[in-house]
PDB file of C-alpha atoms in Angstrom:
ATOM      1  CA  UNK A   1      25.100  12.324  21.237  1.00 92.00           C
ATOM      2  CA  UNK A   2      25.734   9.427  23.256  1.00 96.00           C
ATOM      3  CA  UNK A   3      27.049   8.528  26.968  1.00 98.00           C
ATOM      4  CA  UNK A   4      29.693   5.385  26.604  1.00 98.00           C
ATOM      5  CA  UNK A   5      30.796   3.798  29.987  1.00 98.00           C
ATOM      6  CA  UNK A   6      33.876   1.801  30.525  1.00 96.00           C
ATOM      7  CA  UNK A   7      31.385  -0.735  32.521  1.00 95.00           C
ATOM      8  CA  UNK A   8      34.069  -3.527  33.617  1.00 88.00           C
ATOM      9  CA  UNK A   9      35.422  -0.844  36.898  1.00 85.00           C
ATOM     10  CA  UNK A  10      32.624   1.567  36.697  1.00 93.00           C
ATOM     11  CA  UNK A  11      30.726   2.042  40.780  1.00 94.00           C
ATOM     12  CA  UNK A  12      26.947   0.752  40.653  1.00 94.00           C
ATOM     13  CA  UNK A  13      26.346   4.325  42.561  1.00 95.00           C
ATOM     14  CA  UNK A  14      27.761   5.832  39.374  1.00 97.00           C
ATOM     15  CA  UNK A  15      25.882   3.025  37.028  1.00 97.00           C
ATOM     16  CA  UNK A  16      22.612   4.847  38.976  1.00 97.00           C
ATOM     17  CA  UNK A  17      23.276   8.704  38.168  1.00 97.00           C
ATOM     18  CA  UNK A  18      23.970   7.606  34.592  1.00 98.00           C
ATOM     19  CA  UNK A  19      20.546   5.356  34.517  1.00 98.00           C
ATOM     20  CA  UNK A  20      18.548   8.038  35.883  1.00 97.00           C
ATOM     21  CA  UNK A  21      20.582  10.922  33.616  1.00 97.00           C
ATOM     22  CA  UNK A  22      19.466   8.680  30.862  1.00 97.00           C
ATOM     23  CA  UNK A  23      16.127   8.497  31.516  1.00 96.00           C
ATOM     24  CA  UNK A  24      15.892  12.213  32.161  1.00 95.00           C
ATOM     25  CA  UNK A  25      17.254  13.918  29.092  1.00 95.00           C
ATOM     26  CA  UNK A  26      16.587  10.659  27.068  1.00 95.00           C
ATOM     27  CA  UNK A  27      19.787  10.397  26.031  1.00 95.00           C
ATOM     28  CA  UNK A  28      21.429   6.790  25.006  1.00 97.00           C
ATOM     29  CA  UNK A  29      23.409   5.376  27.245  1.00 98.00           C
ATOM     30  CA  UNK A  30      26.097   2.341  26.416  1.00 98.00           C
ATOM     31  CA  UNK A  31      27.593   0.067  28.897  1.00 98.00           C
ATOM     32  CA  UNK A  32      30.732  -1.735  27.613  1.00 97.00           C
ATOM     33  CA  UNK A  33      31.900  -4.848  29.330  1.00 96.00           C
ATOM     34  CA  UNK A  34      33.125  -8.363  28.952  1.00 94.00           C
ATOM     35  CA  UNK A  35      31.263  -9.423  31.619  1.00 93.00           C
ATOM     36  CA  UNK A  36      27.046  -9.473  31.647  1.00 92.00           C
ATOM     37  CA  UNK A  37      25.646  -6.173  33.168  1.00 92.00           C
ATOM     38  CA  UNK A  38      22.452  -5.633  34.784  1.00 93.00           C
ATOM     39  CA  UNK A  39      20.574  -2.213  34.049  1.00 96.00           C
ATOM     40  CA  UNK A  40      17.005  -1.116  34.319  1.00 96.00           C
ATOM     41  CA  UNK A  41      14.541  -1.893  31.247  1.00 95.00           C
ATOM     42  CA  UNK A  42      14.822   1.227  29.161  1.00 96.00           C
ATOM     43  CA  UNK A  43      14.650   2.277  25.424  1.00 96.00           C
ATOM     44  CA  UNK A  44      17.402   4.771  26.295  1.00 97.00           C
ATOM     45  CA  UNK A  45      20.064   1.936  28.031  1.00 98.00           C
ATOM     46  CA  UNK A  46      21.755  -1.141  26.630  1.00 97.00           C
ATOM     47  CA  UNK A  47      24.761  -2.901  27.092  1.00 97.00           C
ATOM     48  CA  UNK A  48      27.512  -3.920  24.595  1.00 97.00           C
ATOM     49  CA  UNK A  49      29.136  -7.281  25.828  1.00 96.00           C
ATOM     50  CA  UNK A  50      32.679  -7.760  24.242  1.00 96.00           C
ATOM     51  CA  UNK A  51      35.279 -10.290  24.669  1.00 94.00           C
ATOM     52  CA  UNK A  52      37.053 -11.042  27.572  1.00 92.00           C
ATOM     53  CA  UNK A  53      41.266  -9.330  26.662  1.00 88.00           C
ATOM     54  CA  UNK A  54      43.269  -6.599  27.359  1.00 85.00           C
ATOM     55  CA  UNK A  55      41.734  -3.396  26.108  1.00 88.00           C
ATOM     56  CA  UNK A  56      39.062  -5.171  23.896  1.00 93.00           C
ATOM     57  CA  UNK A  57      36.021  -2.883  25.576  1.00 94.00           C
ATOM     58  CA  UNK A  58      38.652   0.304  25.198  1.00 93.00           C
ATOM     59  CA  UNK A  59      38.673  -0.441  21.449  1.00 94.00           C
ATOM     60  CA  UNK A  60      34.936  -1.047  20.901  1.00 96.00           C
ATOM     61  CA  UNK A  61      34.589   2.574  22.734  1.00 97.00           C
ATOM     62  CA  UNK A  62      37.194   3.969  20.465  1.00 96.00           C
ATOM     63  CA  UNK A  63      36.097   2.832  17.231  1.00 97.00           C
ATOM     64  CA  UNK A  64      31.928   3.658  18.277  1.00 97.00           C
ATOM     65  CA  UNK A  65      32.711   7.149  20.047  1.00 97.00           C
ATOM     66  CA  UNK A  66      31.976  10.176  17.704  1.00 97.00           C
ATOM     67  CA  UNK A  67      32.329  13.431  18.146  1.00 96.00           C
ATOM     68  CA  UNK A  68      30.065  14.993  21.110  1.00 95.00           C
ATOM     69  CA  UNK A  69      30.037  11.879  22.695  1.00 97.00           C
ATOM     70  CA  UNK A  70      31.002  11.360  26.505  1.00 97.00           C
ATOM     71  CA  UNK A  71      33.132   8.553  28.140  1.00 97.00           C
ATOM     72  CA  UNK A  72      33.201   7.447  31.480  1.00 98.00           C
ATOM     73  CA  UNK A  73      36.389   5.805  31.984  1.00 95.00           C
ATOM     74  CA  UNK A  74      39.517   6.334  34.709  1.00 88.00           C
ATOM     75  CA  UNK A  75      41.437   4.179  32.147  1.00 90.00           C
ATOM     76  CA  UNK A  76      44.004   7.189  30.855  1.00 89.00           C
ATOM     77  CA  UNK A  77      44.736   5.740  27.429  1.00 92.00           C
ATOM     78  CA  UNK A  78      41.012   5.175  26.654  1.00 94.00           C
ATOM     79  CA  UNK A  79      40.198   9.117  27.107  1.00 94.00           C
ATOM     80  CA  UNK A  80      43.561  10.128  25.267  1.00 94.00           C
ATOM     81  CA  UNK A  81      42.150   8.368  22.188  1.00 95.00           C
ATOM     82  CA  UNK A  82      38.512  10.000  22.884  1.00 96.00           C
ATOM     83  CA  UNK A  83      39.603  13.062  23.187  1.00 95.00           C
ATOM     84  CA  UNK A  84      41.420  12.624  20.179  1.00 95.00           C
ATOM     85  CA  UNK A  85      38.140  11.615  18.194  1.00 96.00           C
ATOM     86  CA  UNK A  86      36.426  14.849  19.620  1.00 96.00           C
ATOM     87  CA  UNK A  87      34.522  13.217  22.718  1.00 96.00           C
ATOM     88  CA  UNK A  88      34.848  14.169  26.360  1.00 96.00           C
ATOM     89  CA  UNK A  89      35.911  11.773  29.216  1.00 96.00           C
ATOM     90  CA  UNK A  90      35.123  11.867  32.758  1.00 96.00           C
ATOM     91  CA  UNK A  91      35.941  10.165  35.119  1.00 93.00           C
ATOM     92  CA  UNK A  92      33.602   7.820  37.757  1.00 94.00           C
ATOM     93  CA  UNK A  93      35.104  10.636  40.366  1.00 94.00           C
ATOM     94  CA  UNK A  94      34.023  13.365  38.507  1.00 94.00           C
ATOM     95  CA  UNK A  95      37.481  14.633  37.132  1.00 93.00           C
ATOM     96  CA  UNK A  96      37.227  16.081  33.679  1.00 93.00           C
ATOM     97  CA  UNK A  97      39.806  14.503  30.874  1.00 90.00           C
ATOM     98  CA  UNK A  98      40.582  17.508  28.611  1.00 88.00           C
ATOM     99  CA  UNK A  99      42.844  18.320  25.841  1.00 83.00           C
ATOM    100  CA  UNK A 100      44.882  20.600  28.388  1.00 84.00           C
ATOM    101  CA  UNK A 101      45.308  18.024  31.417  1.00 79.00           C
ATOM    102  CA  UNK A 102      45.535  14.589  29.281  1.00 74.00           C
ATOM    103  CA  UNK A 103      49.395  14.972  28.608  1.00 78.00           C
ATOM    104  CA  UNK A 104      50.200  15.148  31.709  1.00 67.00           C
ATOM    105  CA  UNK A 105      48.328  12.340  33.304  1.00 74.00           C
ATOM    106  CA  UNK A 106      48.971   9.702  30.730  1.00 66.00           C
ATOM    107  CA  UNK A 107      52.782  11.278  31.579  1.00 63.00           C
ATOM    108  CA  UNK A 108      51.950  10.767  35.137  1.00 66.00           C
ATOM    109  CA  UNK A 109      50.331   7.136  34.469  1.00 61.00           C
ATOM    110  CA  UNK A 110      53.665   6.421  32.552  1.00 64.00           C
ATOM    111  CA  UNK A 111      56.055   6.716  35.051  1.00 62.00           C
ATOM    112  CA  UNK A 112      53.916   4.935  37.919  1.00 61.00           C
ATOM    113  CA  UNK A 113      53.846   2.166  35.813  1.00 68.00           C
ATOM    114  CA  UNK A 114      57.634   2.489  35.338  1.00 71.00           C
ATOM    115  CA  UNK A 115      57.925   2.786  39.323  1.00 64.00           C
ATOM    116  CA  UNK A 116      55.136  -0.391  40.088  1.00 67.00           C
ATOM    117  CA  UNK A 117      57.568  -2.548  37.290  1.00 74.00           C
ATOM    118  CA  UNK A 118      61.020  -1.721  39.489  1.00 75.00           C
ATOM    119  CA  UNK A 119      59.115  -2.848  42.542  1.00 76.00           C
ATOM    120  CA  UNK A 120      57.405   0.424  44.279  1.00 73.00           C
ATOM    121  CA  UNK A 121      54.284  -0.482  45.596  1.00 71.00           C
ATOM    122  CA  UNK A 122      52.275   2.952  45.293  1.00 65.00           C
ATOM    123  CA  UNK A 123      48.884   0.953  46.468  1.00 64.00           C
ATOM    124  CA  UNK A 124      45.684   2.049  44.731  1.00 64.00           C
ATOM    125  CA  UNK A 125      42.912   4.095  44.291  1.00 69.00           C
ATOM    126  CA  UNK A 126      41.168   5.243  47.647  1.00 73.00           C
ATOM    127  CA  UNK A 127      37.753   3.436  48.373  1.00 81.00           C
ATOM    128  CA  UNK A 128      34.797   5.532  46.341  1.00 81.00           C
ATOM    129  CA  UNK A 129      33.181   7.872  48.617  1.00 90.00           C
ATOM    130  CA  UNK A 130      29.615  10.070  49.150  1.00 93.00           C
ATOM    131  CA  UNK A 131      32.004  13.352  48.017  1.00 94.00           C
ATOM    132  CA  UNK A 132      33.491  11.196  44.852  1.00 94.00           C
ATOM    133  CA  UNK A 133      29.938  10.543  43.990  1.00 95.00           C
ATOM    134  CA  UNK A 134      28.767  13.881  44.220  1.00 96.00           C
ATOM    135  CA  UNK A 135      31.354  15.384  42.514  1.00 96.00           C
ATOM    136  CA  UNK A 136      30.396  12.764  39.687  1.00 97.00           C
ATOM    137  CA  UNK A 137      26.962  13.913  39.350  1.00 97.00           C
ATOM    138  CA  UNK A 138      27.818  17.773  39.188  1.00 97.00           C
ATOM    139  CA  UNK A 139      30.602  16.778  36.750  1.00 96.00           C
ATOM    140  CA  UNK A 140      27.729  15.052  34.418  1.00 97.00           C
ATOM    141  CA  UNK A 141      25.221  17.666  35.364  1.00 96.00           C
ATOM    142  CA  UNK A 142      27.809  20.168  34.028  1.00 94.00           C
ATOM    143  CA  UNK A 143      27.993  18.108  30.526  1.00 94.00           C
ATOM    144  CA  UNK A 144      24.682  17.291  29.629  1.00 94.00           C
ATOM    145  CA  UNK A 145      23.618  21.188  30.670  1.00 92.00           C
ATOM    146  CA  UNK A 146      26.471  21.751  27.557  1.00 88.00           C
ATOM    147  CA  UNK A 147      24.981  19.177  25.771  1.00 85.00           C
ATOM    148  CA  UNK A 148      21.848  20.572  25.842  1.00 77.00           C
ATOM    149  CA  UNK A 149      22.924  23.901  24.510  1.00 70.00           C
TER     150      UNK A 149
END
């Protein structure tokens, strides 16, 4: 069992609680990015650098993800197609992809994009906050508890 992040958006408070979850329950954890990453020396973390191009780290986690596995993404498609392949995806806020809920947001994601392409400006995400990050760690807490099991 493995812990993939989507590294290229992911917080560094988030990067942190997944370095120090790794270290913990020694499990390995992957950081995917086309872009160098800094993380801690450790036998349990290492990075995967991957070309720079639309969806090219989405498709390395896809094709390396097996079953069990957990992905930390807020990219919609990307946890569709994990949850497809029998991994779980979270997200760096600490809301849980599942097989009942993805429908519905990549439905969701669908028709924002339709509504950003006739013009709408919806703005973005909120700024990442103490209660986000929080809610990240008792979301991952929660999984590798399962994990364990």
């Amino acid at each position: 069992m493995s812990i993939w992040v989507d590294a290229d958006a992911c917080p560094n408070a988030v990067k942190t609680i997944l370095f120090r979850a790794a270290e913990r329950t020694a499990m390995p954890l992957i950081l995917v990015a086309n872009q160098s990453i800094s993380v801690p020396a450790s036998r349990h973390i290492r990075t995967l650098r991957v070309e720079s191009g639309f969806d090219v780290a989405d498709n390395e986690i896809v094709k390396r993800v097996e079953p069990g596995d957990l992905v930390i993404t807020s990219d919609i498609p990307l946890a569709a197609d994990v949850i497809e392949k029998g991994g779980f995806a979270l997200t760096s806020r600490g809301e849980e992809f599942t097989r009942e809920n993805i429908r519905g947001r990549l439905n969701i994601r669908d028709f924002m994009d339709t509504m950003r392409a006739s013009g709408i400006q919806s703005g973005g995400p909120a700024p990442f906050s103490e209660t986000e990050k929080r809610a990240f760690a008792n979301a991952l807490d929660r999984y590798l508890a399962k994990a364990k099991k």
